Every structure is written in C-alpha cells, then in structure tokens.
mmCIF file of C-alpha atoms and ligand atoms in Angstrom:
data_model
loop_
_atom_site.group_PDB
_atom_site.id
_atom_site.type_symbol
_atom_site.label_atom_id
_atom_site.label_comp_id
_atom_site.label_asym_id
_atom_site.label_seq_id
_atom_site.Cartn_x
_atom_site.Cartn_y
_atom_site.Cartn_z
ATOM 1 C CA UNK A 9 129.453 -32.377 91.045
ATOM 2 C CA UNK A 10 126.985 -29.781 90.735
ATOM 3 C CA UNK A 11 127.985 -25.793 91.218
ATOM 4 C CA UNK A 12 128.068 -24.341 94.540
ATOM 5 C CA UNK A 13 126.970 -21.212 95.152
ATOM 6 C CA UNK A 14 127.712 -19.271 98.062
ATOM 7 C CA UNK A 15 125.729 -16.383 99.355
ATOM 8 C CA UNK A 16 127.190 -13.908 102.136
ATOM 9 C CA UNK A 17 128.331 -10.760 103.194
ATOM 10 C CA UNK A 18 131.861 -10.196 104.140
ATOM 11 C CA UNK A 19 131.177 -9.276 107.698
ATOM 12 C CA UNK A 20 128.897 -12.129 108.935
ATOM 13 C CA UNK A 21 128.759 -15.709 109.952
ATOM 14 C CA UNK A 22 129.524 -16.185 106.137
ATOM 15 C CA UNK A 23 133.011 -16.112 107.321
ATOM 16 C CA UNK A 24 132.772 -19.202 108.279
ATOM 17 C CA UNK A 25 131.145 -21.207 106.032
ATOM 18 C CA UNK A 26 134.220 -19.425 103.526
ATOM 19 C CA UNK A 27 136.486 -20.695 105.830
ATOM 20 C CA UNK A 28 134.991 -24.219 105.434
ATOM 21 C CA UNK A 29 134.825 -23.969 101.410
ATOM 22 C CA UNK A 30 138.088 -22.815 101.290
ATOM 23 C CA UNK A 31 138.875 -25.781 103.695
ATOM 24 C CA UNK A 32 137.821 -28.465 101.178
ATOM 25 C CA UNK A 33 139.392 -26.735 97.706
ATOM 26 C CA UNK A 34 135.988 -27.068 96.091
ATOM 27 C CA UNK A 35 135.012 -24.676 93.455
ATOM 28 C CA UNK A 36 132.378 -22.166 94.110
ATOM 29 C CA UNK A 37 130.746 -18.758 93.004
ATOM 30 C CA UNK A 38 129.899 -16.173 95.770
ATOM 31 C CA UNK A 39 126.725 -14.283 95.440
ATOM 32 C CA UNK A 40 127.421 -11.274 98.019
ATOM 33 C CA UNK A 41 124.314 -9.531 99.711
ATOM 34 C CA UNK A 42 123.058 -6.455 101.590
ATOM 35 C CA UNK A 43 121.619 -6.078 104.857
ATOM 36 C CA UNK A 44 118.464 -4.821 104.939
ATOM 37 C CA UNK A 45 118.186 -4.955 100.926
ATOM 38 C CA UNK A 46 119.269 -8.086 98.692
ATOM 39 C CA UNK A 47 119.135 -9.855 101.940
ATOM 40 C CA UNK A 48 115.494 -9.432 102.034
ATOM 41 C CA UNK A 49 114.726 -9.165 98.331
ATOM 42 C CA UNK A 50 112.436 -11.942 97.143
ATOM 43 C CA UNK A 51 114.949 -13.774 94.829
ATOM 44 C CA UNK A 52 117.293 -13.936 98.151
ATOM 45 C CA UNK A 53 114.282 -14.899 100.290
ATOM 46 C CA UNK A 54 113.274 -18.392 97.264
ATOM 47 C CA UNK A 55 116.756 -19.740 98.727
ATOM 48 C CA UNK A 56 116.177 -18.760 102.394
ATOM 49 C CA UNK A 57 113.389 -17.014 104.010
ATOM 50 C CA UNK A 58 115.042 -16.392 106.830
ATOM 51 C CA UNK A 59 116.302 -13.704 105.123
ATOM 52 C CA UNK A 60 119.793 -14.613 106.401
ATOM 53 C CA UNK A 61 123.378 -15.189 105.351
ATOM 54 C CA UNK A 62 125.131 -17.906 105.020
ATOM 55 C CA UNK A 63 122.937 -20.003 102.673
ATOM 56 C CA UNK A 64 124.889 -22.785 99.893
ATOM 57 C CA UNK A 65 123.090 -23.413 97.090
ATOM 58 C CA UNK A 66 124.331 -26.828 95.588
ATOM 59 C CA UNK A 67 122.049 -28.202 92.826
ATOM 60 C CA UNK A 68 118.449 -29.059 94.419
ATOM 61 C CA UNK A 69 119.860 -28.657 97.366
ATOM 62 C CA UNK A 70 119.964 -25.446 99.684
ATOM 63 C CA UNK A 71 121.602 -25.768 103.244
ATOM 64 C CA UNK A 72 122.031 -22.671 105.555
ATOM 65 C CA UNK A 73 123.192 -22.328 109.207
ATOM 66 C CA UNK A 74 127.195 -22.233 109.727
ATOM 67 C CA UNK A 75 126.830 -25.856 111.335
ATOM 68 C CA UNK A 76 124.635 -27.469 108.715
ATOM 69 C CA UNK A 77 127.202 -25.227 106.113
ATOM 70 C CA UNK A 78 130.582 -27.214 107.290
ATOM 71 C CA UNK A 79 128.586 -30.465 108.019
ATOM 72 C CA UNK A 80 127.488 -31.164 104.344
ATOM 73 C CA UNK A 81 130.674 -29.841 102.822
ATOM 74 C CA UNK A 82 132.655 -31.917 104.840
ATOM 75 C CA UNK A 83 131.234 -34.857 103.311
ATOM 76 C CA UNK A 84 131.718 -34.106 99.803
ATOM 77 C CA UNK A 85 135.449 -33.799 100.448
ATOM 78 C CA UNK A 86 136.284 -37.064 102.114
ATOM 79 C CA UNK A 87 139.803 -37.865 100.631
ATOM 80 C CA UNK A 88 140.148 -34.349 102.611
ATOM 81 C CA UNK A 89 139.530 -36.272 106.309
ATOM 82 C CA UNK A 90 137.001 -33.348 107.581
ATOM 83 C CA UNK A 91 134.861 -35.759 109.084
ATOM 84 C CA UNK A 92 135.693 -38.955 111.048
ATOM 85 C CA UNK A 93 134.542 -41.929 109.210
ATOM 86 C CA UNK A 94 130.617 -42.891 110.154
ATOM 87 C CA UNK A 95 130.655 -45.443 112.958
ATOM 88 C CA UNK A 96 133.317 -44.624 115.048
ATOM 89 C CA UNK A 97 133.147 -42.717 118.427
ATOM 90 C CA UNK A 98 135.033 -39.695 117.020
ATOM 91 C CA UNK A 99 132.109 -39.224 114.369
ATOM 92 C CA UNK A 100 129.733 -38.959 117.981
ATOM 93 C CA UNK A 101 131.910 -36.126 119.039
ATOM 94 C CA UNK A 102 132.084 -34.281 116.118
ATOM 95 C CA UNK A 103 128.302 -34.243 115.846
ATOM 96 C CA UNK A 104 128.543 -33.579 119.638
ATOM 97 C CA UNK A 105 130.933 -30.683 119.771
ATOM 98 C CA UNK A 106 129.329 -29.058 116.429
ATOM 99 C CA UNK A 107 126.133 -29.110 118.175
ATOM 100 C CA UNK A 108 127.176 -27.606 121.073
ATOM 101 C CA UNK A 109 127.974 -24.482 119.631
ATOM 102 C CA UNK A 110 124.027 -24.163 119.633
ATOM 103 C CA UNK A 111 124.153 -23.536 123.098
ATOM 104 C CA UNK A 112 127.126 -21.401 123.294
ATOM 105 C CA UNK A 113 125.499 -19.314 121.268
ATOM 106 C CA UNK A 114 122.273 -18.937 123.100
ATOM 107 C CA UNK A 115 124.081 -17.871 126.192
ATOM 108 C CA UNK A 116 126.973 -15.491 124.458
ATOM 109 C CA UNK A 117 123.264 -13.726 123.027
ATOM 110 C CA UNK A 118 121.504 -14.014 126.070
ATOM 111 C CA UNK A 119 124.447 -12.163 127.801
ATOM 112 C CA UNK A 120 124.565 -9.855 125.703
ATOM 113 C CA UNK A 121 120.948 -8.948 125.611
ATOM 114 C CA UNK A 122 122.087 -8.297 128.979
ATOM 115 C CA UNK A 123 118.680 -9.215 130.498
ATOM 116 C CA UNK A 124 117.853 -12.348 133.497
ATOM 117 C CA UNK A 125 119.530 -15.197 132.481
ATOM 118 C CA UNK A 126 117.066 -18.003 132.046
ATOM 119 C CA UNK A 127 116.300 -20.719 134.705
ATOM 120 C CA UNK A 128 119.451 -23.476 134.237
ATOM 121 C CA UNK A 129 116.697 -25.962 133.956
ATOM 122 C CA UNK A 130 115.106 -24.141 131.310
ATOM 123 C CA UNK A 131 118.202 -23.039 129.460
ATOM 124 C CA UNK A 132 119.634 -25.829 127.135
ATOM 125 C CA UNK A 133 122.889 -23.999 128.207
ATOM 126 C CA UNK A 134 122.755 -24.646 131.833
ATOM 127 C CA UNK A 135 125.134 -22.503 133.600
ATOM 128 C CA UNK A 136 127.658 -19.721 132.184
ATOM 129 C CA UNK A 137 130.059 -21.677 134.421
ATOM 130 C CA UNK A 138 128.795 -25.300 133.200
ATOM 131 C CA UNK A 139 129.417 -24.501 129.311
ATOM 132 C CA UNK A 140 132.776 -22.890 129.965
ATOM 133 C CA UNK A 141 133.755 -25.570 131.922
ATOM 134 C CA UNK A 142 132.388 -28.105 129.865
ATOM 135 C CA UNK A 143 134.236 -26.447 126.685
ATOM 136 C CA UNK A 144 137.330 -25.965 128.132
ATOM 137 C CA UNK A 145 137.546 -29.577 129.552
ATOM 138 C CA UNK A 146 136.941 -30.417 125.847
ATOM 139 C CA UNK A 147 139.761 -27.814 124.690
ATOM 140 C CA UNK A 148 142.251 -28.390 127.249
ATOM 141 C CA UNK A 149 145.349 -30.682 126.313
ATOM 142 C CA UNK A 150 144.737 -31.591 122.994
ATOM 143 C CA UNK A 151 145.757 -30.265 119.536
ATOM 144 C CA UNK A 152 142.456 -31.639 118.303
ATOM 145 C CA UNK A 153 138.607 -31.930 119.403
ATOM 146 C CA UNK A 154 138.081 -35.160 117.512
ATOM 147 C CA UNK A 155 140.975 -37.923 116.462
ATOM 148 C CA UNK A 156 144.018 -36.963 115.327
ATOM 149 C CA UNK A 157 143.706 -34.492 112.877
ATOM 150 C CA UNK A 158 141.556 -31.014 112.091
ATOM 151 C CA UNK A 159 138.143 -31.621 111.167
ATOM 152 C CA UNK A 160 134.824 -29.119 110.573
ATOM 153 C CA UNK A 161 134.338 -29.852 114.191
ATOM 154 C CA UNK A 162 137.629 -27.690 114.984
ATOM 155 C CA UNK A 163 136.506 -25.749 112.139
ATOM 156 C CA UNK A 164 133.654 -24.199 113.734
ATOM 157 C CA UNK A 165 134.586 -23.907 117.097
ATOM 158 C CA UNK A 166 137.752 -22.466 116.930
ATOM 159 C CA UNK A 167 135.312 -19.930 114.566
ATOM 160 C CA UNK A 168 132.461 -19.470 117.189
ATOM 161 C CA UNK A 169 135.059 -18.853 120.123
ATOM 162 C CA UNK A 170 137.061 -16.645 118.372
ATOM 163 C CA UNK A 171 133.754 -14.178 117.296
ATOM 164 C CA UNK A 172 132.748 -14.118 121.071
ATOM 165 C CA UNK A 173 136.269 -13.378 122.012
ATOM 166 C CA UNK A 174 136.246 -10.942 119.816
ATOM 167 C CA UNK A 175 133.188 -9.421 121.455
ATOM 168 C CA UNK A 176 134.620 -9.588 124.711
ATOM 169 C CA UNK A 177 131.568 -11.973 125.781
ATOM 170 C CA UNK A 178 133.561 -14.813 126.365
ATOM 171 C CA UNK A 179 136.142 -15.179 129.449
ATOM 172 C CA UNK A 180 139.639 -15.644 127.218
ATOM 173 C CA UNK A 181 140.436 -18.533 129.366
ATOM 174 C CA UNK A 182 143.907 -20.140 128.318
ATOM 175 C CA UNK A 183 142.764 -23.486 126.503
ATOM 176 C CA UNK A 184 140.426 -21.129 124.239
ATOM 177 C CA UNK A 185 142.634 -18.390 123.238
ATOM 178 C CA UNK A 186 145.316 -21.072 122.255
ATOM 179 C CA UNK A 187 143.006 -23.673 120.667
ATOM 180 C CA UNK A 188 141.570 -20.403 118.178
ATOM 181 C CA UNK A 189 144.770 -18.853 117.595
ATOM 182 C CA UNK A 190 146.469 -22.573 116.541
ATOM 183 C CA UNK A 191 143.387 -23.158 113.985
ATOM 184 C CA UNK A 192 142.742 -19.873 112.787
ATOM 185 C CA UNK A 193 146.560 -19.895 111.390
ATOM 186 C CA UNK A 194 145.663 -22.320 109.176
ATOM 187 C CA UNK A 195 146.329 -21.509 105.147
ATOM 188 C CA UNK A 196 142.480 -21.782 104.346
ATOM 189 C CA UNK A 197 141.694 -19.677 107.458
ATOM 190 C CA UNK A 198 144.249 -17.291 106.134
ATOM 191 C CA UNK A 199 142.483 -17.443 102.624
ATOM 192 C CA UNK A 200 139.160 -17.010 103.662
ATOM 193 C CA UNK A 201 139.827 -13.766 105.874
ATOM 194 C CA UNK A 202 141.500 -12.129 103.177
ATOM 195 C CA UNK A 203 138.760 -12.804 100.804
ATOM 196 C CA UNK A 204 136.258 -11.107 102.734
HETATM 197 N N1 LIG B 25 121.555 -19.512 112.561
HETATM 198 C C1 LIG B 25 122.185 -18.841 111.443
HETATM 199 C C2 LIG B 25 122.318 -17.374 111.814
HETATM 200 C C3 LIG B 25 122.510 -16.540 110.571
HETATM 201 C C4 LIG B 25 122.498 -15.058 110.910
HETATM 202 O O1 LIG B 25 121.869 -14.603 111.899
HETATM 203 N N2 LIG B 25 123.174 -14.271 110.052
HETATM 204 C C5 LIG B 25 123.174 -12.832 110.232
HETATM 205 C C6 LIG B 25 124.555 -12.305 109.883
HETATM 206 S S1 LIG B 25 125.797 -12.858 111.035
HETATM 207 C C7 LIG B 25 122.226 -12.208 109.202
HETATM 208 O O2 LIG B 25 122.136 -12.669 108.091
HETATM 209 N N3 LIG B 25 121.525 -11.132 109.597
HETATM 210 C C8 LIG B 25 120.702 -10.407 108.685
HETATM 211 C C9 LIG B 25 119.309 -10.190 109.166
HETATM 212 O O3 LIG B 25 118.892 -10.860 110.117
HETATM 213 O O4 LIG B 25 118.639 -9.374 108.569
HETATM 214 C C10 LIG B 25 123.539 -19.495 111.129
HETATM 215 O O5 LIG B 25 124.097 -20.163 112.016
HETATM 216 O O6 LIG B 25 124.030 -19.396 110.005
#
C-alpha cells in the first residue's frame, strides 16, 4: 500500500478524518498547516485548491472532505468491518446517513450566519424541525446507525453532532447527546483527540 499522508491542523475538521485513520490502524505521516499561511501556500494549494484542511494524499490519489476522508479509508481496511459489505441494504444507509451530514451542515451554518432561513423547498435541509427529527428517528434506540457494529457512518456523525453541540447550534436532544458520548469513548476517538 502506498503512504498516506495526512494534512491538517489540530483544531479543524481534520479531527475527524484522524479519528477515522486512527480507526483503521493504518500508517500515516501528518503534514500540519497554518491558517491563512501554509494553508494557502502554493505547494498546499497542488493537493487542494480549496485551500482547505483535511486533504489525504495516498499515492495518485488525493481525497479531501471529512465524508469522502472516512469513505475511502474505510475501504482499504475491510478485515476492520467499517463499511457494510457492497450490496446489502446497510451499505444504502451508510451512504445515506454519511450524506446527510451535508445537509446538517448547511443548516447548523445557515443558523449560525444567523440570517432568513432559506425557503424549505429550496433548502436541501428542509426544516430545522424535519432534520432533527429525521436524525433523531435515525439515532433513537439503537447502539448503531447501520448493522450491528460501528462503522465510518457512526464515525462521522457521532463527529458532526458532537462539533455542533459543542457550538451550542444544535438542540442536545437525548438520542444525540448519548449516541456522541457512546462513540466518542471509543480507544481511537480517545487517540485521535489526544494527538491533536
Ligand atoms: N467541506 C470540507 C470543509 C473543510 C473546511 O472548511 N475546513 C476548514 C477548517 S474546519 C478550513 O480549512 N478552513 C481554512 C480556510 O478556509 O482558509 C470538509 O468537509 O472537509
């Protein structure tokens, strides 16, 4: 297997994408940046122009976004069971609940731009009250999101409810404080925080 290389800065979404490479025991060399100077320095902006952190450099290939990030890792590591098997339902929710933290995320920003909230028609997040309810439905009852065991899917949304509890622009309702505080024990998790 090629190296992986792992640019990020300690306090940033890079904390998740550590959590997931620290998930799947795979070697790999961190490359830490600045913002506002390595960040945007033209050997930085060759791997991603966005000018952004996280970004995984992995021979010819360079993936960035957080959900991209624990999607691609996961399936290097498959003896590790971070991804349901292709076919089955569970691999449709695990694309379905990773990709749902798109929208989350639009609306935590949008609220706290703190400006009109887009039209619900418009918004690929509806409601505040349909995503909540939606999520919790999803979190409520169940150790898991997906099958019967963790996977990147619990990965990165016990990570993206956790920041926006953190920030106080999320409602701590029950099933999300629990469902964040059981994954976020975990040893990797553990690992990850005290790296950065
Ligand atoms: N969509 C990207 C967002 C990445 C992002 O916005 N990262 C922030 C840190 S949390 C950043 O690098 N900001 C630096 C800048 O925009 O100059 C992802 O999911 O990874």
């Amino acid at each position: 297997m090629s190296a992986l290389t792992f640019y990020t800065h300690p306090m940033s979404r890079g904390r998740v994408a550590r959590w997931m490479l620290e998930e799947t025991g795979l070697p790999y060399e961190t490359v830490l940046l600045e913002y506002g100077g390595s960040m945007k320095a033209p050997e930085y902006l060759a791997v991603n122009p966005m000018g952004k952190v996280p970004a995984l450099q992995h021979g010819e290939a360079v993936v960035t976004e957080q959900a991209a990030i624990c999607l691609y890792l996961a399936d290097w590591v498959p003896e590790k069971r971070l991804a349901p098997p292709v076919g089955t339902p569970e691999r449709g929710s695990y694309y379905r609940w990773i990709s749902f933290m798109a929208p989350l995320e639009q609306l935590m920003v949008a609220k706290a731009g703190g400006g009109a909230m887009p039209k619900p028609e418009m918004a690929g997040f509806g409601t505040e009250a349909d995503i909540l309810n939606t999520l919790e439905a999803a979190l409520s009852g169940r150790e898991y999101l997906v099958g019967d065991c963790f996977t990147a899917a619990d990965l990165l949304v016990a990570a993206y409810v956790g920041w926006y509890l953190q920030f106080k622009l999320l409602e701590p309702r029950q099933a999300f404080v629990e469902f964040v505080q059981r994954h976020t024990a975990r040893e990797a998790s553990l690992r990850a925080n005290a790296i950065d």
